[in-house]
Short mmCIF file of C-alpha atoms and ligand atoms in Angstrom, two decimals:
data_model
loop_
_atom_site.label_atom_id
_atom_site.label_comp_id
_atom_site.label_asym_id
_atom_site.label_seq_id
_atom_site.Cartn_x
_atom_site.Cartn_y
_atom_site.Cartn_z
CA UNK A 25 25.21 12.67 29.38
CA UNK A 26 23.20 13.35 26.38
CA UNK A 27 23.32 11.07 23.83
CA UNK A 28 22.50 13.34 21.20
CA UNK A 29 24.24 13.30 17.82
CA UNK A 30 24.54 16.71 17.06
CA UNK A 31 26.91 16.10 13.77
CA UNK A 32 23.42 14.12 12.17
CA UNK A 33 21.19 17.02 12.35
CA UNK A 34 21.83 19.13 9.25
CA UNK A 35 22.50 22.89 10.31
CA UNK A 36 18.55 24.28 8.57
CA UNK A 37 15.52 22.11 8.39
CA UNK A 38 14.34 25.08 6.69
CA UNK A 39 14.77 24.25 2.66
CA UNK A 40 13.02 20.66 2.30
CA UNK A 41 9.29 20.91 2.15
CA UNK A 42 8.56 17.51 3.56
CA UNK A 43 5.68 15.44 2.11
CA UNK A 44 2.76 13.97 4.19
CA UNK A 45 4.37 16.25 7.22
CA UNK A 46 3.56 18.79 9.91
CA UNK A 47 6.63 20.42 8.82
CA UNK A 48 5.98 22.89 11.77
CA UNK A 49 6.09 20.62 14.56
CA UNK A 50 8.61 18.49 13.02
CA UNK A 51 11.43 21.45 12.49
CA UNK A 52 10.63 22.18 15.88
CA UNK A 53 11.90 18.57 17.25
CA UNK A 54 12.80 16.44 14.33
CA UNK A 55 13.31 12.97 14.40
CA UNK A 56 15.84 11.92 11.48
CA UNK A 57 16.21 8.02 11.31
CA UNK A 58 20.22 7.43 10.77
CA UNK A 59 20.38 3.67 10.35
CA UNK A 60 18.23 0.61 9.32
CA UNK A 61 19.27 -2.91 9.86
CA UNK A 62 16.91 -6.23 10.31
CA UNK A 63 13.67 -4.94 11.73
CA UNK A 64 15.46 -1.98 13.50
CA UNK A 65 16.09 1.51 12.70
CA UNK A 66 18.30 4.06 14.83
CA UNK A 67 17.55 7.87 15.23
CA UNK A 68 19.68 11.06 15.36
CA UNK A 69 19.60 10.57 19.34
CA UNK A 70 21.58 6.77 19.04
CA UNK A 71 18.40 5.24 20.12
CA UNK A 72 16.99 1.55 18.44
CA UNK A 73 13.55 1.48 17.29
CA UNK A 74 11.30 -1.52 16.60
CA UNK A 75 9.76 -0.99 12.58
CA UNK A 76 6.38 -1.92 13.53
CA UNK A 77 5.08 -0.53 9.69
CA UNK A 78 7.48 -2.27 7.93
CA UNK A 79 8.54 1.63 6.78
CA UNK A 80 5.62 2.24 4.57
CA UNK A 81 4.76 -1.22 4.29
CA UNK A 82 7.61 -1.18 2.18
CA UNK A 83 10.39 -3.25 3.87
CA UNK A 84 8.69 -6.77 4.37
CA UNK A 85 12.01 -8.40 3.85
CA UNK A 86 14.13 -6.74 6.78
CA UNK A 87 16.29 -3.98 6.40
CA UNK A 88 19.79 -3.68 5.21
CA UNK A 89 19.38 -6.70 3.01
CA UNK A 90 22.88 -7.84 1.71
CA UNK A 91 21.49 -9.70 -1.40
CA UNK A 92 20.04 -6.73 -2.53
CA UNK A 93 22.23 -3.68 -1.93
CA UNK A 94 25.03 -6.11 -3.79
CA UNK A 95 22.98 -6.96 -6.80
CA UNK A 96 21.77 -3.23 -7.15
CA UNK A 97 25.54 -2.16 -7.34
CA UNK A 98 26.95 -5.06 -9.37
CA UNK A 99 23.72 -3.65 -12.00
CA UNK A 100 24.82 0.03 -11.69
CA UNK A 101 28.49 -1.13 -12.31
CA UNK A 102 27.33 -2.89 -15.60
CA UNK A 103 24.52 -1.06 -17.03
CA UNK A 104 23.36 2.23 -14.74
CA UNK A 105 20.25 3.12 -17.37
CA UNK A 106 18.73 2.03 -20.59
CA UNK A 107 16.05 3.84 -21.92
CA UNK A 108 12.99 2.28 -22.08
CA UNK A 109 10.91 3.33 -24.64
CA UNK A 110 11.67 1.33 -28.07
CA UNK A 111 14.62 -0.22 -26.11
CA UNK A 112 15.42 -2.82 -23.31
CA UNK A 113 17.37 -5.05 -21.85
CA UNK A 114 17.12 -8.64 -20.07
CA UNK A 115 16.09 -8.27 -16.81
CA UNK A 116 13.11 -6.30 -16.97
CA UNK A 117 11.47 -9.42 -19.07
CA UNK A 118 13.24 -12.12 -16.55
CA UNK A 119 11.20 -10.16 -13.88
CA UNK A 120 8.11 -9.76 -15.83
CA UNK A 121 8.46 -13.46 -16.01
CA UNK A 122 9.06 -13.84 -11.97
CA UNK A 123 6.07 -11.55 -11.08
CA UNK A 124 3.83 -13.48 -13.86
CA UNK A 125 4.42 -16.78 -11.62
CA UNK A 126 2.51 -15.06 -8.36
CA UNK A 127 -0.16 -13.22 -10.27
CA UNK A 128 -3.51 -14.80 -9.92
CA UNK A 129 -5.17 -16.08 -13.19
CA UNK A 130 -3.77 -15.17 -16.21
CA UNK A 131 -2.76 -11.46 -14.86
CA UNK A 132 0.29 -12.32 -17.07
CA UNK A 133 1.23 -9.06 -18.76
CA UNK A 134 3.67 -6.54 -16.86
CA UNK A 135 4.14 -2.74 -17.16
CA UNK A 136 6.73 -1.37 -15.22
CA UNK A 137 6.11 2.47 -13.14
CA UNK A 138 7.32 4.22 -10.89
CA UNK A 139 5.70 3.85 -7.98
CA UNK A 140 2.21 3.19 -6.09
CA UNK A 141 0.30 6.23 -7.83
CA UNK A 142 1.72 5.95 -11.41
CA UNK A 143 0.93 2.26 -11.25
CA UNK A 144 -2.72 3.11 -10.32
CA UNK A 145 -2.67 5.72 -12.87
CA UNK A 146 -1.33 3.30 -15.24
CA UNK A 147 -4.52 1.00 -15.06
CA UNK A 148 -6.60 3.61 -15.13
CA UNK A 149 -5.38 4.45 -18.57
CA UNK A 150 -4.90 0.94 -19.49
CA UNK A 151 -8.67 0.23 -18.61
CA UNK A 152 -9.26 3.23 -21.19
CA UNK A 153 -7.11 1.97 -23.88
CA UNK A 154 -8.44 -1.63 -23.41
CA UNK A 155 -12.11 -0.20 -23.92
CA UNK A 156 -11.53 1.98 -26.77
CA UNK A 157 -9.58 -0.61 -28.65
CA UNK A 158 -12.72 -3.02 -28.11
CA UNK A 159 -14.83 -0.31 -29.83
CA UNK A 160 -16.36 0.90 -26.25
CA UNK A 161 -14.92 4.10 -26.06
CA UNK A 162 -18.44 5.54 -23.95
CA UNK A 163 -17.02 3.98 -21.18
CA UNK A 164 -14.97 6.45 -19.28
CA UNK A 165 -16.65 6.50 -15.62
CA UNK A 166 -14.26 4.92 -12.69
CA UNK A 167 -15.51 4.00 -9.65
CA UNK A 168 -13.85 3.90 -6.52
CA UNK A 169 -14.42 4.02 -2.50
CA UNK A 170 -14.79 6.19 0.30
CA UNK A 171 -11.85 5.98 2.18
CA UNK A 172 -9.85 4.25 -0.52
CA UNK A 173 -5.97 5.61 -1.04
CA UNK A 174 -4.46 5.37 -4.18
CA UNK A 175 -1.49 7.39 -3.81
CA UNK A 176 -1.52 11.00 -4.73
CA UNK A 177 -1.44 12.09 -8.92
CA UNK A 178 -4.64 13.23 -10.08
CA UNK A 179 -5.84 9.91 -11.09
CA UNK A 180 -5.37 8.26 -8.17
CA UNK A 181 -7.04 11.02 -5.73
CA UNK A 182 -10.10 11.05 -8.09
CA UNK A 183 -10.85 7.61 -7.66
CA UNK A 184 -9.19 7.49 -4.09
CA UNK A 185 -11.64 8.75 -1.08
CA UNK A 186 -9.77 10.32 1.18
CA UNK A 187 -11.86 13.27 2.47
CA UNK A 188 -8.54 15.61 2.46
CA UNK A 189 -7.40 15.26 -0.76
CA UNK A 190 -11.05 15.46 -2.10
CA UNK A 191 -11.84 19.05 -0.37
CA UNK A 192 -8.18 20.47 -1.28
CA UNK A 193 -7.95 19.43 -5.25
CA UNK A 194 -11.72 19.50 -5.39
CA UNK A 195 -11.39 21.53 -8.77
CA UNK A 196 -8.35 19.33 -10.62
CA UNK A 197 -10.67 15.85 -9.92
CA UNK A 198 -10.82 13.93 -13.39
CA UNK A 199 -14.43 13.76 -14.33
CA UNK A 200 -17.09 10.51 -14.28
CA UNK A 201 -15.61 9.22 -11.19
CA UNK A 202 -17.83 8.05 -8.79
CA UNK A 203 -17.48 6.02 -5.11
CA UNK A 204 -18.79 3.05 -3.59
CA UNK A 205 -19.20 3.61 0.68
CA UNK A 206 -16.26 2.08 2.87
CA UNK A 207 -16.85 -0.73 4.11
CA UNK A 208 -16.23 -0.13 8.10
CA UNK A 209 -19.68 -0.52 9.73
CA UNK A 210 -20.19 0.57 13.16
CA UNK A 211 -20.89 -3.07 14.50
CA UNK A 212 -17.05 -4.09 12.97
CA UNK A 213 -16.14 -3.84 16.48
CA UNK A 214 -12.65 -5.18 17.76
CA UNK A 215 -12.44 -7.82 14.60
CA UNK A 216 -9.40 -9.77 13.86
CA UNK A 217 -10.26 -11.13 10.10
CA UNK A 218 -13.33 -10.71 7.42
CA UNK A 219 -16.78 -9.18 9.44
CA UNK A 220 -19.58 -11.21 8.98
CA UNK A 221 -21.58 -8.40 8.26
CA UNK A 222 -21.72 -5.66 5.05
CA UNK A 223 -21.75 -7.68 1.85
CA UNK A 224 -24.40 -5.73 0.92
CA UNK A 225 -22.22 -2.61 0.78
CA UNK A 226 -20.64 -4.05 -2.70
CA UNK A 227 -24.71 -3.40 -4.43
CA UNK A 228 -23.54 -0.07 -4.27
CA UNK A 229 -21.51 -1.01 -7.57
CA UNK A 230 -24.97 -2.04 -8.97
CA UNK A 231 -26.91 1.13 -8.11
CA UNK A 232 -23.68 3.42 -9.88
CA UNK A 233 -24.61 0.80 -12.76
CA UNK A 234 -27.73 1.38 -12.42
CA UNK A 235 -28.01 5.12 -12.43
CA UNK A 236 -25.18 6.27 -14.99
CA UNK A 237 -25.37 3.04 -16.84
CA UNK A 238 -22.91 -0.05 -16.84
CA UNK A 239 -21.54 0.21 -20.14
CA UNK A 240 -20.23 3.54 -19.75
CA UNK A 241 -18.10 2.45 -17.05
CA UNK A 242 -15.21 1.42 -17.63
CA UNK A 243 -13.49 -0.23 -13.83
CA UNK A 244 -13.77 -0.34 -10.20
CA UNK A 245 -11.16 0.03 -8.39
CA UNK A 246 -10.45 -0.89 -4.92
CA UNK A 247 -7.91 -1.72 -2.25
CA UNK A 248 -9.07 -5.47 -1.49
CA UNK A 249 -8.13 -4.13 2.19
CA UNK A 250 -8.24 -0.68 2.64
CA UNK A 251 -4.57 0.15 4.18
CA UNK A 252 -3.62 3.56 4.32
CA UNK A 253 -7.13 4.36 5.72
CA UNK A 254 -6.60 2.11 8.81
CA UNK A 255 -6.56 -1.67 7.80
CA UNK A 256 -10.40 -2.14 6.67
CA UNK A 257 -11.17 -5.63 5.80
CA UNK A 258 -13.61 -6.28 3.27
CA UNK A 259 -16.81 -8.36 4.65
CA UNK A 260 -16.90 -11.63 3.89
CA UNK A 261 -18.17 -11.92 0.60
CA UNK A 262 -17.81 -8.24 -0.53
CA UNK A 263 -15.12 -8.83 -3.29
CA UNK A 264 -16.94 -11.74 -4.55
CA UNK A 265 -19.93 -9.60 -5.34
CA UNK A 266 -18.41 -7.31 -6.93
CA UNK A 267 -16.53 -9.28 -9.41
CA UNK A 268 -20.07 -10.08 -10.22
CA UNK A 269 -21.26 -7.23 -10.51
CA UNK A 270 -18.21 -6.32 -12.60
CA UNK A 271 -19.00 -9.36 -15.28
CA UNK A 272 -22.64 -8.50 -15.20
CA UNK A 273 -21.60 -5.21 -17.23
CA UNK A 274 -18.47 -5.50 -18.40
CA UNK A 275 -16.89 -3.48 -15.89
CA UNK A 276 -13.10 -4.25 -15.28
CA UNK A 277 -11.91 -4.52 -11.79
CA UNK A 278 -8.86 -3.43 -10.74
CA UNK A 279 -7.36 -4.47 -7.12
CA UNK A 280 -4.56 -2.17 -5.70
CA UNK A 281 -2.42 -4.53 -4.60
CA UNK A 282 0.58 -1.53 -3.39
CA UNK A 283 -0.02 -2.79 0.06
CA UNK A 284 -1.76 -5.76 0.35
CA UNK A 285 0.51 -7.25 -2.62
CA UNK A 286 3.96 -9.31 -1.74
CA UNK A 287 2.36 -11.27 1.06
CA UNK A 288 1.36 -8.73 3.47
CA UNK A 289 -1.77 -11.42 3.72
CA UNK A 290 0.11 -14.75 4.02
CA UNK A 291 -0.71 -15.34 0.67
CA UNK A 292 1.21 -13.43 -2.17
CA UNK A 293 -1.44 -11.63 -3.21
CA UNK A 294 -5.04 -10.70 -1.73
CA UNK A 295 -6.55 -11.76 -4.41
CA UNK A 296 -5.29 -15.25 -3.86
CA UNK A 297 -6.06 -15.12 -0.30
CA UNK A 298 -9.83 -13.63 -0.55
CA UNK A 299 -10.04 -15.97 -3.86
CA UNK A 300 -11.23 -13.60 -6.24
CA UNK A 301 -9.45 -12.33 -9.52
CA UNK A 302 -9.50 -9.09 -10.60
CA UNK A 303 -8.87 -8.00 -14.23
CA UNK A 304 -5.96 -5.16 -13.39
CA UNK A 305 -3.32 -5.86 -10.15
CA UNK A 306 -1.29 -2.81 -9.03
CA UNK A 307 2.17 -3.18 -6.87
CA UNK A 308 4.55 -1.44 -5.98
CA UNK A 309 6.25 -0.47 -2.43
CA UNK A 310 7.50 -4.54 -1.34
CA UNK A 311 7.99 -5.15 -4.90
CA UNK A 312 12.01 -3.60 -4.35
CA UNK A 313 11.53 -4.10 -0.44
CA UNK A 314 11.18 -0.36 -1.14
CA UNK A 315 14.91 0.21 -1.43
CA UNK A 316 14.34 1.55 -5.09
CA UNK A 317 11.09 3.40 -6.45
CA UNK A 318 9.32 1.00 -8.78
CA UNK A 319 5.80 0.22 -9.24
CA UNK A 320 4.09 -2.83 -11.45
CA UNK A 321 0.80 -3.36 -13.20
CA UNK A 322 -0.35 -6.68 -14.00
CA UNK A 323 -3.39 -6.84 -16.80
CA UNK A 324 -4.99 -10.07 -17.95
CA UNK A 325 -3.78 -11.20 -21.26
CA UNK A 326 -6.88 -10.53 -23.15
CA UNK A 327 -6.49 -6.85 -21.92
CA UNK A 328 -2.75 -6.73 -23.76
CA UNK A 329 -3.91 -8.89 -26.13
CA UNK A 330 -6.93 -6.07 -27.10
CA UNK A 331 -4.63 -3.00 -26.91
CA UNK A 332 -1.77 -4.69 -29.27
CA UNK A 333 -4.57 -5.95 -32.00
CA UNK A 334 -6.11 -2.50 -32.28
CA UNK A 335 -2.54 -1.01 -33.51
CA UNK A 336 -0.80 -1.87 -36.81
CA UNK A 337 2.44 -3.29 -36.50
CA UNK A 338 5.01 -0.31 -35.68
CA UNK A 339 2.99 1.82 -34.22
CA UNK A 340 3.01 2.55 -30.31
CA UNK A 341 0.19 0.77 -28.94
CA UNK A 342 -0.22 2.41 -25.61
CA UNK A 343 0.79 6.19 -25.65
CA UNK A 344 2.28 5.85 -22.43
CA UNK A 345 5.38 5.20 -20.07
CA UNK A 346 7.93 6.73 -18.06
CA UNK A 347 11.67 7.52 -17.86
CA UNK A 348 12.28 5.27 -14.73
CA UNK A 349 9.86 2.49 -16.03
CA UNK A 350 11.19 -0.79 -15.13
CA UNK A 351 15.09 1.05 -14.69
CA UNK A 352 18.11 -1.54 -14.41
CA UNK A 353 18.91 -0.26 -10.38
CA UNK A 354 14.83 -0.80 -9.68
CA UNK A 355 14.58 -4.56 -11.81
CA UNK A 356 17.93 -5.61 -10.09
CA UNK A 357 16.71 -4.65 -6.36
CA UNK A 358 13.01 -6.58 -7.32
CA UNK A 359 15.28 -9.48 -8.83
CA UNK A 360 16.77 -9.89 -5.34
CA UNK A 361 13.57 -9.78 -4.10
CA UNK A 362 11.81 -12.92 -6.13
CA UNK A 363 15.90 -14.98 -4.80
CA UNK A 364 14.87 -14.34 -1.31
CA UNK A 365 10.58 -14.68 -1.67
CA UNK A 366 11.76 -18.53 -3.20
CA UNK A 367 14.73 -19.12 -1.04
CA UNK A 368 13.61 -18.11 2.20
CA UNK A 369 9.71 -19.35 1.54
CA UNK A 370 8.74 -16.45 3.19
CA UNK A 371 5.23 -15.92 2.47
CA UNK A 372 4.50 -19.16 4.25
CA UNK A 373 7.10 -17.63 7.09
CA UNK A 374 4.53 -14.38 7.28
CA UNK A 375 1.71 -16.48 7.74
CA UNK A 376 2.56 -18.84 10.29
CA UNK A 377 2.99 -15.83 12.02
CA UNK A 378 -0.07 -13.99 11.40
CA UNK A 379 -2.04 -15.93 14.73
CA UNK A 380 0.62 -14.75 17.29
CA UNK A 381 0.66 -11.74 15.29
CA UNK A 382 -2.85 -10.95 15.56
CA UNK A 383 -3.33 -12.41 19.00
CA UNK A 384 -0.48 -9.80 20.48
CA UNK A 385 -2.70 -7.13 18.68
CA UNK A 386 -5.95 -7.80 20.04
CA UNK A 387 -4.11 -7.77 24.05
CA UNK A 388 -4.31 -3.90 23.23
CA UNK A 389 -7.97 -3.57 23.29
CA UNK A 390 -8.25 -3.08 27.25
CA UNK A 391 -6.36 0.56 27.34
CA UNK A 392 -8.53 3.20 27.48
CA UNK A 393 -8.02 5.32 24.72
CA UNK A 394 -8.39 2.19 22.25
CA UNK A 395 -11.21 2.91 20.58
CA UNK A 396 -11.06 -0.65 18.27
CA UNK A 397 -8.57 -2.59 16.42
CA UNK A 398 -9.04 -4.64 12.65
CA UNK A 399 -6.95 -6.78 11.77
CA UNK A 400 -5.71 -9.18 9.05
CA UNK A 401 -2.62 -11.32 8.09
CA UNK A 402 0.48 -9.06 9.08
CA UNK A 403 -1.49 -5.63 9.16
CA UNK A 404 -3.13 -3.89 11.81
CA UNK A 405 -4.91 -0.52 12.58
CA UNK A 406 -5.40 0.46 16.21
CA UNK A 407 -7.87 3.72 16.25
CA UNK A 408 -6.96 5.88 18.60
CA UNK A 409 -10.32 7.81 20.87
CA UNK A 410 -10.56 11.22 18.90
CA UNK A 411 -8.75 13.88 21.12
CA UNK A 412 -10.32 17.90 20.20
CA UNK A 413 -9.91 17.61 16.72
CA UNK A 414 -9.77 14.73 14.48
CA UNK A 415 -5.95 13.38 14.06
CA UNK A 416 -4.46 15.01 17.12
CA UNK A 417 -4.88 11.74 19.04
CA UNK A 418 -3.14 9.60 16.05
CA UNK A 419 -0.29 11.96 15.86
CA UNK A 420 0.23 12.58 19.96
CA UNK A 421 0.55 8.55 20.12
CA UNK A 422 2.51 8.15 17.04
CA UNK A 423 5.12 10.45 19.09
CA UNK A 424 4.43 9.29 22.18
CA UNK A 425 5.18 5.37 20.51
CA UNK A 426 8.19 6.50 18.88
CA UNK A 427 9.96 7.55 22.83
CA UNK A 428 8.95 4.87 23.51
CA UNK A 429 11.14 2.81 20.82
CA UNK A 430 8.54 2.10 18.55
CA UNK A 431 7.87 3.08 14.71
CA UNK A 432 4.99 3.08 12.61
CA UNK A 433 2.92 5.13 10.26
CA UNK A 434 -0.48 7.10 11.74
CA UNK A 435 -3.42 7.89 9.36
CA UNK A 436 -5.53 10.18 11.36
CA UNK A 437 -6.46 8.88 14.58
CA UNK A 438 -5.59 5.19 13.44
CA UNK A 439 -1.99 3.73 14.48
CA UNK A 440 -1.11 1.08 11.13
CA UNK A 441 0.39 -1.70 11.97
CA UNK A 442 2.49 -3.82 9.36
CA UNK A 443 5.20 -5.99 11.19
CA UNK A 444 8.08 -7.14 8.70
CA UNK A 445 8.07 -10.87 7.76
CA UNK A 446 11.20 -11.14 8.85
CA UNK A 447 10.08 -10.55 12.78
CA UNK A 448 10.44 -13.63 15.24
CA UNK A 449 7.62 -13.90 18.10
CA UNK A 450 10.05 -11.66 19.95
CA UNK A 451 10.03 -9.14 18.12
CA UNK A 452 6.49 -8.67 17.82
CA UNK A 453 6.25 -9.37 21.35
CA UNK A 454 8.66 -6.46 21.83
CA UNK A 455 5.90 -4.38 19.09
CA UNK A 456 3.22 -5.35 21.30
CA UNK A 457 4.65 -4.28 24.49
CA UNK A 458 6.18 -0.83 23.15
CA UNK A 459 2.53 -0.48 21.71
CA UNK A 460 1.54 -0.46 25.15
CA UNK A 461 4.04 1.45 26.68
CA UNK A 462 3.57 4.60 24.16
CA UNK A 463 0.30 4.20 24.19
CA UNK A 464 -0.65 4.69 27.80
CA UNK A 465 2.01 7.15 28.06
CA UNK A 466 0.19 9.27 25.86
CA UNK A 467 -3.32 8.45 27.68
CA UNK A 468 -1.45 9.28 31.25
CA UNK A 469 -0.42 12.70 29.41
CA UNK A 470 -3.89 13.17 28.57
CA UNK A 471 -4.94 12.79 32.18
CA UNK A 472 -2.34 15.47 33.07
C1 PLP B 18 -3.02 1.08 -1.87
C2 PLP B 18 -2.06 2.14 -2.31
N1 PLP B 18 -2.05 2.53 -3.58
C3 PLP B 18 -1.19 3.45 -4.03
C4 PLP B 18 -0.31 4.08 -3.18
C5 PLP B 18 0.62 5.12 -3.67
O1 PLP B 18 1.91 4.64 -3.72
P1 PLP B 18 3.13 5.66 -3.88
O2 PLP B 18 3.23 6.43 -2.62
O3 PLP B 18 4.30 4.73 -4.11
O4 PLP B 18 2.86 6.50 -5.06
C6 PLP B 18 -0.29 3.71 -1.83
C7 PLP B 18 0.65 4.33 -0.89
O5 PLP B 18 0.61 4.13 0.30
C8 PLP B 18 -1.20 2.73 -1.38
O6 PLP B 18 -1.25 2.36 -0.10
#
């Protein structure tokens, strides 16, 4: 007997443009997720799925979480919106407080957006404002990386470097951006942690400084592990270098944090773990255990500090927010979240995990059609052997993975792994061995 929910499949597909989606092939055999609960979701057929990407990375904290659907309806019983420009209320500054305690260094001052790409776009115009206000306003140029995503407004494609975005909104690009090279080197073979090898790929900073001039530049940005891309690690010493290279001229340096921030490393923040502190943090996705859009820039006090001093009193100092900045529904969801990061310790719980976690990864590497894996604290990328065209492997094992009752997010050829931190050793035992299943289901298929 099927086991097919008709009554869950809504009668046309036809209306809602879906984003990020082969809307094609999915309207042709959709796969609509009905329920969420712990680290498991349920489809429109009744079947339970293993959440091997933590949604978009976005879920850390388990799904369904009591503690935060109740303290996101108690807020929308009490107060359901308050404007935030000239206007606020408490717990948008009890959370800037709460975040303040996990940021590195003095990373100390909190603006609240709406997501991943407004909070990148966010420092970008904070690193403006903070130059002009110092009397530097030559210094416009960004730089990013190759292979860098920074979520998708026009900021954050120009300094992302994702070779899709680049080609199709060639002519919208903000000007004086320029990028660094990724740092995935050929040798970066089957790696769990930092390669030993590409420091050198951070002088590429320098030799922008050197050609268009340091003090016209006004930050580097960069994922301190490139996630969307398929979990690349920086080398071992690459962030270090360029923070000096940053100081050398002045440069800010901005970390996007919208993945790697929340713990996703075992440590709350990358910067933390790799031991390096940038001037600008972006957040976002984990920051609600993505139950409500909200994203979160952290600056350095001098940075605020600068911007506030170069306006008289009354005037707006930063020409800049958003309707749904810092919202009451969004600051009570992240509220829950900071109760349950202190009650249930569970940064420390993510990385005691990461070994087993990592080791369970690396069993992949003897199926054929695993090209390599990289790997670091709870994330993973698996790259797929390129079938034809560049993506059709990726996307044929992403399907292939999801019969087989496990779900994750595919970047090209590259399978991302991001368990939750919620997940026993069973459950990522039960990742690894659904890994395996789709996997060489999809390489028998091949063979067919
Ligand atoms: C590092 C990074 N920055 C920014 C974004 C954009 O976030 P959003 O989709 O919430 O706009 C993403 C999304 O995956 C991301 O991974």
């Amino acid at each position: 007997m099927s086991s097919i929910n008709i009554s869950k499949i809504p009668n046309s597909l036809q209306e809602h443009w879906m984003p990020f989606t082969s809307n094609k092939d999915f309207k042709e055999n959709p796969r609509l997720i009905t329920g969420a609960k712990g680290v498991y979701l349920t489809n429109h057929k009744g079947k339970t799925m293993i959440d091997a990407s933590s949604g978009l990375f976005c879920n850390p904290f388990g799904h369904g979480r009591k503690e935060i659907t109740e303290a996101v309806a108690k807020q929308l019983e009490q107060l359901d919106y308050c404007q935030p420009f000239q206007q606020g209320f408490g717990g948008s500054f009890d959370l800037a407080t709460k975040i303040a305690r996990h940021t590195p260094g003095n990373l100390n001052r909190i603006f609240y957006t709406i997501c991943g790409s407004t909070a990148v776009e966010t420092a970008i115009k904070i690193s403006v404002a903070y130059h002009r206000a110092k009397g530097n306003s030559q210094r416009f140029r960004f730089i990013g990386r190759e292979r860098g995503y920074h979520g998708m407004n026009i900021g954050a494609i120009s300094v992302g470097g994702m070779v899709n975005n680049i080609k199709t909104f060639a002519s919208i690009l903000m000007p004086g951006v320029a990028h660094m090279r990724h740092t995935h080197l050929p040798e970066h073979k089957f790696i769990s942690g930092q390669p030993a090898t590409g420091v050198e790929l951070a002088d590429d900073l320098e030799r922008i400084a050197a050609n268009f001039g340091g003090e016209n530049i006004a930050a580097c940005i960069v994922e301190p592990i490139a996630g969307s891309t398929g979990t690349l690690v920086p080398p071992k010493g690459y962030l270090k270098r360029l923070r000096e290279i940053c100081d050398k001229h002045g440069i800010l340096l901005i970390f996007d944090e919208v993945i790697t921030g929340w713990g996703r490393t075992g440590s709350a923040f990358a910067s933390q773990e790799f031991g390096v502190t940038p001037d600008i943090i972006t957040m976002a996705k984990a920051t609600t255990n993505g139950v409500v859009p909200m994203g979160v820039v952290a600056c350095k006090e001098e940075i605020y500090d600068a911007v506030m001093d170069a306006s008289p009193k009354g005037a707006v100092e930063l020409f800049h927010g958003y309707t749904y900045s810092g919202i009451p529904v969004a600051v009570a969801a992240a509220l829950a979240v900071q109760d349950i990061i202190e009650k249930e310790d569970i940064f420390s719980r993510a990385k005691e995990m990461v070994p087993y976690f990592q080791k369970g990864l690396f069993t992949l590497q003897d199926i054929d059609v695993v090209e390599n894996i990289r790997g670091y604290g709870m994330m993973g990328g698996i790259d797929i052997k390129m079938n034809v065209k560049p993506g059709k492997a990726g996307f044929e094992c992403f399907k292939a993975c999801y019969e087989a009752g496990v779900n994750f997010k595919a970047t090209g050829d590259c399978l991302i792994i991001a368990p939750q931190f919620i997940c026993e050793k069973k459950h990522i035992d039960e990742i690894i061995d659904k890994l395996r299943t789709g996997i060489l289901n999809y390489s028998k298929n091949l063979k067919n």
